[in-house]
Coordinates of C-alpha atoms and ligand atoms in Angstrom, one line a residue:
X1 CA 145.3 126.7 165.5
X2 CA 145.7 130.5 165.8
X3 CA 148.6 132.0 164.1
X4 CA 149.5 135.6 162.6
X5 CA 151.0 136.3 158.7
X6 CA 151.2 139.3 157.0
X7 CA 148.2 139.9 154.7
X8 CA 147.2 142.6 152.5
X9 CA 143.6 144.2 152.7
X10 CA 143.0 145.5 149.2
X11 CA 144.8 145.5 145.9
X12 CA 146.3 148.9 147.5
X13 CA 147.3 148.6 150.4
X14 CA 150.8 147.3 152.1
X15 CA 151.2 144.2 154.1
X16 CA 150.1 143.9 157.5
X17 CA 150.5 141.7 160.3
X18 CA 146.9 139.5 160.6
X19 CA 146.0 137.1 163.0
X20 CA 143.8 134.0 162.0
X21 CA 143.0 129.8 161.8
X22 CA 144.3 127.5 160.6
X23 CA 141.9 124.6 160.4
X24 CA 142.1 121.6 162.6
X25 CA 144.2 118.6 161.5
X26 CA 142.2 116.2 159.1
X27 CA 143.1 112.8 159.1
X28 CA 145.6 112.9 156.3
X29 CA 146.9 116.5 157.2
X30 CA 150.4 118.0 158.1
X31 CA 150.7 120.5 160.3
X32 CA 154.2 122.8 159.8
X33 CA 155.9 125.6 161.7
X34 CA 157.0 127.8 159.0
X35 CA 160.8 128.4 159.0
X36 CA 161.1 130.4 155.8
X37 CA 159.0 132.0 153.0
X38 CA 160.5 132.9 149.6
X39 CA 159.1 135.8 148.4
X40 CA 158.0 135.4 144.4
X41 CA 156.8 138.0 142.4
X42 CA 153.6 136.3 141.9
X43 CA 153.4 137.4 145.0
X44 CA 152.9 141.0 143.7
X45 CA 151.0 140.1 141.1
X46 CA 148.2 138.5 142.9
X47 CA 148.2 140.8 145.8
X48 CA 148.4 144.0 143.6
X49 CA 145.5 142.8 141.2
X50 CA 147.4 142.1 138.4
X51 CA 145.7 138.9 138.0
X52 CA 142.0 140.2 138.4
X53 CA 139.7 140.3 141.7
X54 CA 141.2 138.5 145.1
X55 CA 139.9 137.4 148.1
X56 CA 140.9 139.6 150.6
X57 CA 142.4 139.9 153.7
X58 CA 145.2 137.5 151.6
X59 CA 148.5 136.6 152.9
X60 CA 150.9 135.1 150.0
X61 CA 154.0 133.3 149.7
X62 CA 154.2 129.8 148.1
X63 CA 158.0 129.0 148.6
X64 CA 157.9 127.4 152.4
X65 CA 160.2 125.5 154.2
X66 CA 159.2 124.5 157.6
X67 CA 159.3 121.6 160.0
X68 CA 156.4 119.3 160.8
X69 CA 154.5 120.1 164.2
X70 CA 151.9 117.5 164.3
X71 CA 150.7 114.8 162.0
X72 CA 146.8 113.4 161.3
X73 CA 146.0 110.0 161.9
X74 CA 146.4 108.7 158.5
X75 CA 149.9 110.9 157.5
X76 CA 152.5 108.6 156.5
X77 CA 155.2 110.2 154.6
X78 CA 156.0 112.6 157.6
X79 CA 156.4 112.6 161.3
X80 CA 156.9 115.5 163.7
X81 CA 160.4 116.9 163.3
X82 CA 160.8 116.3 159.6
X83 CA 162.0 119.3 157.4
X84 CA 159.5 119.7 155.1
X85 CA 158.8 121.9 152.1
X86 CA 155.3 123.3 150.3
X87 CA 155.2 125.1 147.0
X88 CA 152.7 126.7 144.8
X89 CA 150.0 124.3 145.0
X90 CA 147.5 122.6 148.8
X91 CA 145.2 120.3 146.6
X92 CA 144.2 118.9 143.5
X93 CA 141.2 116.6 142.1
X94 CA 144.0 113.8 142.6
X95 CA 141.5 111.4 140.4
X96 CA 141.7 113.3 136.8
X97 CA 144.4 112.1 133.9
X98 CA 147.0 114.7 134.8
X99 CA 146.9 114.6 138.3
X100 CA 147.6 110.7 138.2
X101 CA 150.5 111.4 136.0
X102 CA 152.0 113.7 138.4
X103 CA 151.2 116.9 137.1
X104 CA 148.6 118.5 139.4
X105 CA 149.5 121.7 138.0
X106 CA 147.4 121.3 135.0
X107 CA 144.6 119.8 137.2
X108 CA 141.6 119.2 134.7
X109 CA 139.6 120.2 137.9
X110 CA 141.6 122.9 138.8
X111 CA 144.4 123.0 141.5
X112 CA 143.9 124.7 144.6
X113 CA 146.9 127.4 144.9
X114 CA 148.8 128.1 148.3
X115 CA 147.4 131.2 148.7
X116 CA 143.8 133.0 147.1
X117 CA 141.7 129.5 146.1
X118 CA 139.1 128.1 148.0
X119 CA 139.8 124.9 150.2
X120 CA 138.0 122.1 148.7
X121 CA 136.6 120.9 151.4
X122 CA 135.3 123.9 153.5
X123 CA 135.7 126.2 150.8
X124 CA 137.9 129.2 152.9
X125 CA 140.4 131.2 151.2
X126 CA 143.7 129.5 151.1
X127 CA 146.4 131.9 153.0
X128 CA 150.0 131.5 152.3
X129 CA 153.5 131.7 153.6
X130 CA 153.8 134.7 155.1
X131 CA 152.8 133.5 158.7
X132 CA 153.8 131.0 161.3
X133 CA 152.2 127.9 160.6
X134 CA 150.6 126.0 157.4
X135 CA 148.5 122.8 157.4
X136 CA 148.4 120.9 154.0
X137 CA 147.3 117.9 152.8
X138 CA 150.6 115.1 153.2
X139 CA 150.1 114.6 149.3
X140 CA 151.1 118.3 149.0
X141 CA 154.3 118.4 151.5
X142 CA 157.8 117.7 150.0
X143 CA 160.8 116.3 152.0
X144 CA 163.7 118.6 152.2
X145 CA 167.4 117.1 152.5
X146 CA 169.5 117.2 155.4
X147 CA 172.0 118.4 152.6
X148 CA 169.8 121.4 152.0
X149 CA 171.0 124.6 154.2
X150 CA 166.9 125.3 155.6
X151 CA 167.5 129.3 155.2
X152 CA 168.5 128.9 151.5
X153 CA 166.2 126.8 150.0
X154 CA 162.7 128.0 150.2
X155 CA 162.9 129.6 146.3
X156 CA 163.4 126.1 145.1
X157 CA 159.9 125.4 146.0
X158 CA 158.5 127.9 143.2
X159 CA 161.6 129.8 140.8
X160 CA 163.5 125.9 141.4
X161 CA 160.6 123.8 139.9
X162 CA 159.0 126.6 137.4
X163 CA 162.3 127.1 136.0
X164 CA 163.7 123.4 136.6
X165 CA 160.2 121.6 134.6
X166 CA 160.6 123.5 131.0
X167 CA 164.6 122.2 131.2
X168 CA 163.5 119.0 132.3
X169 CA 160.6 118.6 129.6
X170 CA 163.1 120.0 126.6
X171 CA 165.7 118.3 127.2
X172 CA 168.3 120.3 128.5
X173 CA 171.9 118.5 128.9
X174 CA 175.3 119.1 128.2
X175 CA 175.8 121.5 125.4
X176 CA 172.0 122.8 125.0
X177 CA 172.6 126.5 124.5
X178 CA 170.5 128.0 126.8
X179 CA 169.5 131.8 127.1
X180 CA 167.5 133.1 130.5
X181 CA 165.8 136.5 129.9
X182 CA 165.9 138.2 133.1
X183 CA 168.1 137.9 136.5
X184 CA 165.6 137.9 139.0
X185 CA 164.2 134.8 141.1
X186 CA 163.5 132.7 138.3
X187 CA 166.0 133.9 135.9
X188 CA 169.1 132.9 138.9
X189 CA 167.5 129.5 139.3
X190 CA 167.2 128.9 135.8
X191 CA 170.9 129.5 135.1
X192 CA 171.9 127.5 137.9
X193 CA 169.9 124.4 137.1
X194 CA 170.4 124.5 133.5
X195 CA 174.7 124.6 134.4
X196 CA 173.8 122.2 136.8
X197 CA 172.5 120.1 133.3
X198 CA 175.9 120.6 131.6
X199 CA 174.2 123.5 129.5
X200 CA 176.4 126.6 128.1
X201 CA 174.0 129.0 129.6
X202 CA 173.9 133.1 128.7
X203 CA 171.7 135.4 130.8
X204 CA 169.5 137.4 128.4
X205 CA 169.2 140.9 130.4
X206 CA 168.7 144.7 129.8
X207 CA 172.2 146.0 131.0
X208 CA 175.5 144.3 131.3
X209 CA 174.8 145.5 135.0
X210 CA 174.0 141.9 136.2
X211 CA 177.2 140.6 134.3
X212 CA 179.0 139.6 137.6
X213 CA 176.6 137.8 139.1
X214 CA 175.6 136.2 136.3
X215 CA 178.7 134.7 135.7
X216 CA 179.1 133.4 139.4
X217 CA 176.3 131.9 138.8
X218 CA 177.9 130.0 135.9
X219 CA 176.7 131.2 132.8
X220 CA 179.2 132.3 129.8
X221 CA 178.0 136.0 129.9
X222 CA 175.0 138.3 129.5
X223 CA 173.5 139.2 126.4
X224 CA 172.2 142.9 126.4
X225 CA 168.7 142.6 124.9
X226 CA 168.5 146.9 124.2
X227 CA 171.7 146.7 122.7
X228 CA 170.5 145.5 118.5
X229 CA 173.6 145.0 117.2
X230 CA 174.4 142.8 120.0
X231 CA 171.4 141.0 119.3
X232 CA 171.3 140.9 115.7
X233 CA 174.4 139.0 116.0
X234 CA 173.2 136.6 118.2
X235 CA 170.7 135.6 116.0
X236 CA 170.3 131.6 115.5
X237 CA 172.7 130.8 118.6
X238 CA 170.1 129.6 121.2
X239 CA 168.2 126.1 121.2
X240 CA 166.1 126.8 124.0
X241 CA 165.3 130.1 125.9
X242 CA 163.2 130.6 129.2
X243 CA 161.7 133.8 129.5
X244 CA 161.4 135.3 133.3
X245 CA 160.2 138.7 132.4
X246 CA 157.0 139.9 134.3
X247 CA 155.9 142.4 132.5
X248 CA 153.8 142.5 129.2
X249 CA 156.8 142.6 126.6
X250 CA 156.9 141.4 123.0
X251 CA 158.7 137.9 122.5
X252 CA 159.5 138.9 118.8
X253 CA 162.7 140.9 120.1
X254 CA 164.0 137.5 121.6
X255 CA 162.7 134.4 119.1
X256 CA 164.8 135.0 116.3
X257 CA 167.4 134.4 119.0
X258 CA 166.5 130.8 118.6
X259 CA 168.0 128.5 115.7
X260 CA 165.9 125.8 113.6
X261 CA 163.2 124.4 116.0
X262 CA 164.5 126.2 118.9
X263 CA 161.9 127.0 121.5
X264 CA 161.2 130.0 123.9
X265 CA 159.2 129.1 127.0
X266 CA 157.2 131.5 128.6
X267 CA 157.0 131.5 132.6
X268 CA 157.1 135.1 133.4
X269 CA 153.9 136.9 133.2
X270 CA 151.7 136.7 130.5
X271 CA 149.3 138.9 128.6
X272 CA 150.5 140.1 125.7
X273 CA 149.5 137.5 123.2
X274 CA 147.4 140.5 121.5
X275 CA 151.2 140.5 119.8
X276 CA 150.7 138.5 116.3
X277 CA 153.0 135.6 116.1
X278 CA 155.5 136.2 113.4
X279 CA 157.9 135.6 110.7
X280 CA 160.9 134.4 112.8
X281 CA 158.0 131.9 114.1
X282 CA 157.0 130.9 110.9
X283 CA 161.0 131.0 109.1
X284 CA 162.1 129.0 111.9
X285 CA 159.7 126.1 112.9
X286 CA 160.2 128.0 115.9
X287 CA 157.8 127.0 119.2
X288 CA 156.9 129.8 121.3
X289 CA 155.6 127.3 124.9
X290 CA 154.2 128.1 128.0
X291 CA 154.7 126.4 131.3
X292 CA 153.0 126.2 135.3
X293 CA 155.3 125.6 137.7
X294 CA 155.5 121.7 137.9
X295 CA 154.4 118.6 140.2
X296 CA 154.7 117.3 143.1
X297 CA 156.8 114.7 142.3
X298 CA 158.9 116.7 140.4
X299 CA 159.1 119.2 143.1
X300 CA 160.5 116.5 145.4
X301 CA 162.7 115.8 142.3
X302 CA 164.3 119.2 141.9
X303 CA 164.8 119.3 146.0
X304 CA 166.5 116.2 145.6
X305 CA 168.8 117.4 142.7
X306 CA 169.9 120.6 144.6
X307 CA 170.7 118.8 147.4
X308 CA 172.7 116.5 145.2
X309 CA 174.4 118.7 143.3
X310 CA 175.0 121.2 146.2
X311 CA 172.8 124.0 144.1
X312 CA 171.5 127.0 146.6
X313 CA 169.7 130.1 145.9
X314 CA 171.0 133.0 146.5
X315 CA 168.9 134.4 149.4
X316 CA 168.8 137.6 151.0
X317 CA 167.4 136.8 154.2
X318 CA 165.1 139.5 155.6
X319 CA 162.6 140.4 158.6
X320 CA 158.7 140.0 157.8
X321 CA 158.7 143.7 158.7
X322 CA 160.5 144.5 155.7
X323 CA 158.8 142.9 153.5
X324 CA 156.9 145.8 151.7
X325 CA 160.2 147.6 151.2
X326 CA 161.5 144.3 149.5
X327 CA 158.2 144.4 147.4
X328 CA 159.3 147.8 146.2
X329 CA 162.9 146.7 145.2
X330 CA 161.3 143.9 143.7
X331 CA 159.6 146.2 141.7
X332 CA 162.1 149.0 140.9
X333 CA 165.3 147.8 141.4
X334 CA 165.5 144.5 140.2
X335 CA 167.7 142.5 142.3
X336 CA 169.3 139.1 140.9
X337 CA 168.4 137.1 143.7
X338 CA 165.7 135.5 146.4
X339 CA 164.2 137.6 149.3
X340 CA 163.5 135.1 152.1
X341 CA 161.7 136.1 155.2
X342 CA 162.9 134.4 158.5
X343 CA 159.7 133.7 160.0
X344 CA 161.2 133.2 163.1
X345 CA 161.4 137.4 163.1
X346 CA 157.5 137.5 163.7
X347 CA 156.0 137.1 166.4
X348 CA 153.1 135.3 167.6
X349 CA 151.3 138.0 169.7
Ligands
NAP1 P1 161.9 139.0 139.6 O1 162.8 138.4 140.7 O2 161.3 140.4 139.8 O3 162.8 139.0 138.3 C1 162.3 139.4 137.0 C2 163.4 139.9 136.2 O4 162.9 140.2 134.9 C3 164.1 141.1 136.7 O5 165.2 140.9 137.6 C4 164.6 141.7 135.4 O6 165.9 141.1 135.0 C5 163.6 141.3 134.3 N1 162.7 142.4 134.1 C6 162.0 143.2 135.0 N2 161.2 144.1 134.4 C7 161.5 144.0 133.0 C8 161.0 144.6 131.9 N3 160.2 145.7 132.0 N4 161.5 144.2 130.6 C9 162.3 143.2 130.5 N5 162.8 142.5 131.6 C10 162.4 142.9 132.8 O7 160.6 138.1 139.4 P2 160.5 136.5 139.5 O8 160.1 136.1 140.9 O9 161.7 135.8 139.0 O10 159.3 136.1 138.6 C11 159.3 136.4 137.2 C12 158.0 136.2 136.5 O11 157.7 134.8 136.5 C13 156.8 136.8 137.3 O12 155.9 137.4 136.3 C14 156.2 135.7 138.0 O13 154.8 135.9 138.3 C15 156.3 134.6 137.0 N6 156.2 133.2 137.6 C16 155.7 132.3 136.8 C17 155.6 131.0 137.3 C18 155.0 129.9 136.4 O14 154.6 128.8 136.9 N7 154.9 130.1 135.1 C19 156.0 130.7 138.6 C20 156.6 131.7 139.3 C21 156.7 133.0 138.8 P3 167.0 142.0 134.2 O15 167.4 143.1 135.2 O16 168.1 141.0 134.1 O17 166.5 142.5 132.9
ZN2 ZN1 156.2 131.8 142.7

């Protein structure tokens, strides 16, 4: 099928509009009309090199909502019509330990990613949300709700489940004390879900700036990280934090934010574990844990528990033209919500 996205041609250079194939249906394939594309700022990170060497021309985007165009032969889950969703992941090994058990994030093969891995089967570079039209394997299509508003719920797909698993695997319910570093993509739907789990959530941010929106958003308040006294007081208060921030930073400004056996997960970027873990690690039983995104099944799970408990991102729905502009505010201005493209603004020709 020919279709157009917006790729980038270098680790430099801005998005541009790109026409190319996407491959003919195989028999357990889904064909999907992309509606909407979340943009992530993984996004950035891949395309601007910050995790090594791509495959170029590369068009990102791994938080797509769209509705199925045609099914392969063996498809069951799905029929033409259906809204359906994809998130960070196309393909798996589907036979090792941790893809039986649901997690095909942690792949022992290696997943294949939306966007910059190589098809398994004719080994092509895997182009992502940005453009008109996906095909994925049925395994790796989720059903969206007809409770689900379509142009507000594409960032579930990859800040809904990354922030969603960690609160899920640690427990999070009513009273959990729960501090988000950062108001971004992640950092919104992280306070949102973890309210959503009858936590008493604070936002965990550089300014008191965001302070407004973090309390729509249901949390009791922002802690200001720059502020020490601020922080010093705060110390011990948090049983579980989830850190958005994606830039190299040093976690020992936030862990002694945690009480006895509280844990910090990391999920924005990483590579500053040069840092030496220490004493508030050591005086605390403190855990410092990481986490990928999350599986399938819990991807349908975390559609399903927005729908039910009527939890929306807050988008900002924007053209594909402007989507470098919205990489640069991503970048320098921070905004406490979702960019969504409405693919419906680009064109086929
Ligand atoms: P985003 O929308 O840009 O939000 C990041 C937030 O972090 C900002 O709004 C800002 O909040 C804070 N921040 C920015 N620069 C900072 C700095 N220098 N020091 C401290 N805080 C800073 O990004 P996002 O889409 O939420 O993604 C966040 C990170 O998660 C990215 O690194 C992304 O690659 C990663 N990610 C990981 C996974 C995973 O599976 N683990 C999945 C998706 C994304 P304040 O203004 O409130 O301080
Ligand atoms: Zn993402």
């Amino acid at each position: 099928m020919k279709t157009i996205g917006y790729a980038s041609h270098s680790a430099k250079d801005d998005l541009v509009p790109f026409h190319f194939e996407r491959r003919d249906l195989r028999e357990n394939d889904v064909a999907i009309e992309i509606l909407y594309s979340g943009v992530c700022h993984s996004d950035l990170h891949t395309i601007k090199g910050d995790w090594g060497e791509q495959p170029y021309p590369l068009i990102p985007g791994h938080e797509i909502i769209g509705r199925v165009l045609e099914v392969g032969p063996k498809v069951k889950k799905f029929k033409t019509g259906d809204n359906v969703g994809v998130g960070c992941m196309v393909d798996s090994c589907q036979t090792c330990d941790q893809c039986e058990s649901g997690e095909e994030q942690y792949c022992r093969n290696g997943m294949t990613a939306t966007y910059g891995s190589q098809d398994r089967i004719s080994g092509e570079t895997t182009q992502g949300g940005y453009s008109k039209h996906i095909v994925v394997r049925e395994e790796f299509v989720v059903s969206v709700s007809d409770k689900l508003k379509l142009s507000h719920a594409a960032p579930i797909l990859c800040a809904g489940i990354t922030t969603y698993s960690p609160l899920k695997k640690w427990n999070i319910q009513k009273g959990s004390r729960v501090g988000v570093i950062g108001l971004g993509g992640l950092g919104h739907m992280g306070v949102k879900l973890a309210v959503a789990m009858g936590a008493e959530v604070t936002v965990i941010s550089r300014s008191n700036k965001k302070e407004d929106s973090a309390k729509a958003l249901g949390a009791k308040g922002i802690l200001v990280s720059t502020d020490e006294n601020a922080m010093q007081a705060a110390a011990g208060s948090f049983d579980f934090i989830l850190d958005t921030v994606p830039v190299k930073h040093d976690f020992n400004t936030y862990t002694p934010l945690l009480d006895v056996d509280g844990t910090l997960v990391l999920v924005g970027q990483i590579g500053f574990m040069d840092e030496p873990l220490t004493v508030p690690l050591v005086m605390g039983r403190r855990r410092i844990a990481g986490s990928l995104i999350g599986g399938v099944a819990e991807t349908q799970e975390v559609l399903d528990f927005c729908a039910e408990h009527d939890i929306h991102p807050v988008c900002e729905i924007i053209k594909m033209e402007e989507v470098n502009s919205a990489w640069d505010k991503l970048l320098n201005e921070n905004p406490d919500h979702r960019y969504v493209i409405d693919m419906s603004t680009l064109s086929l020709n």
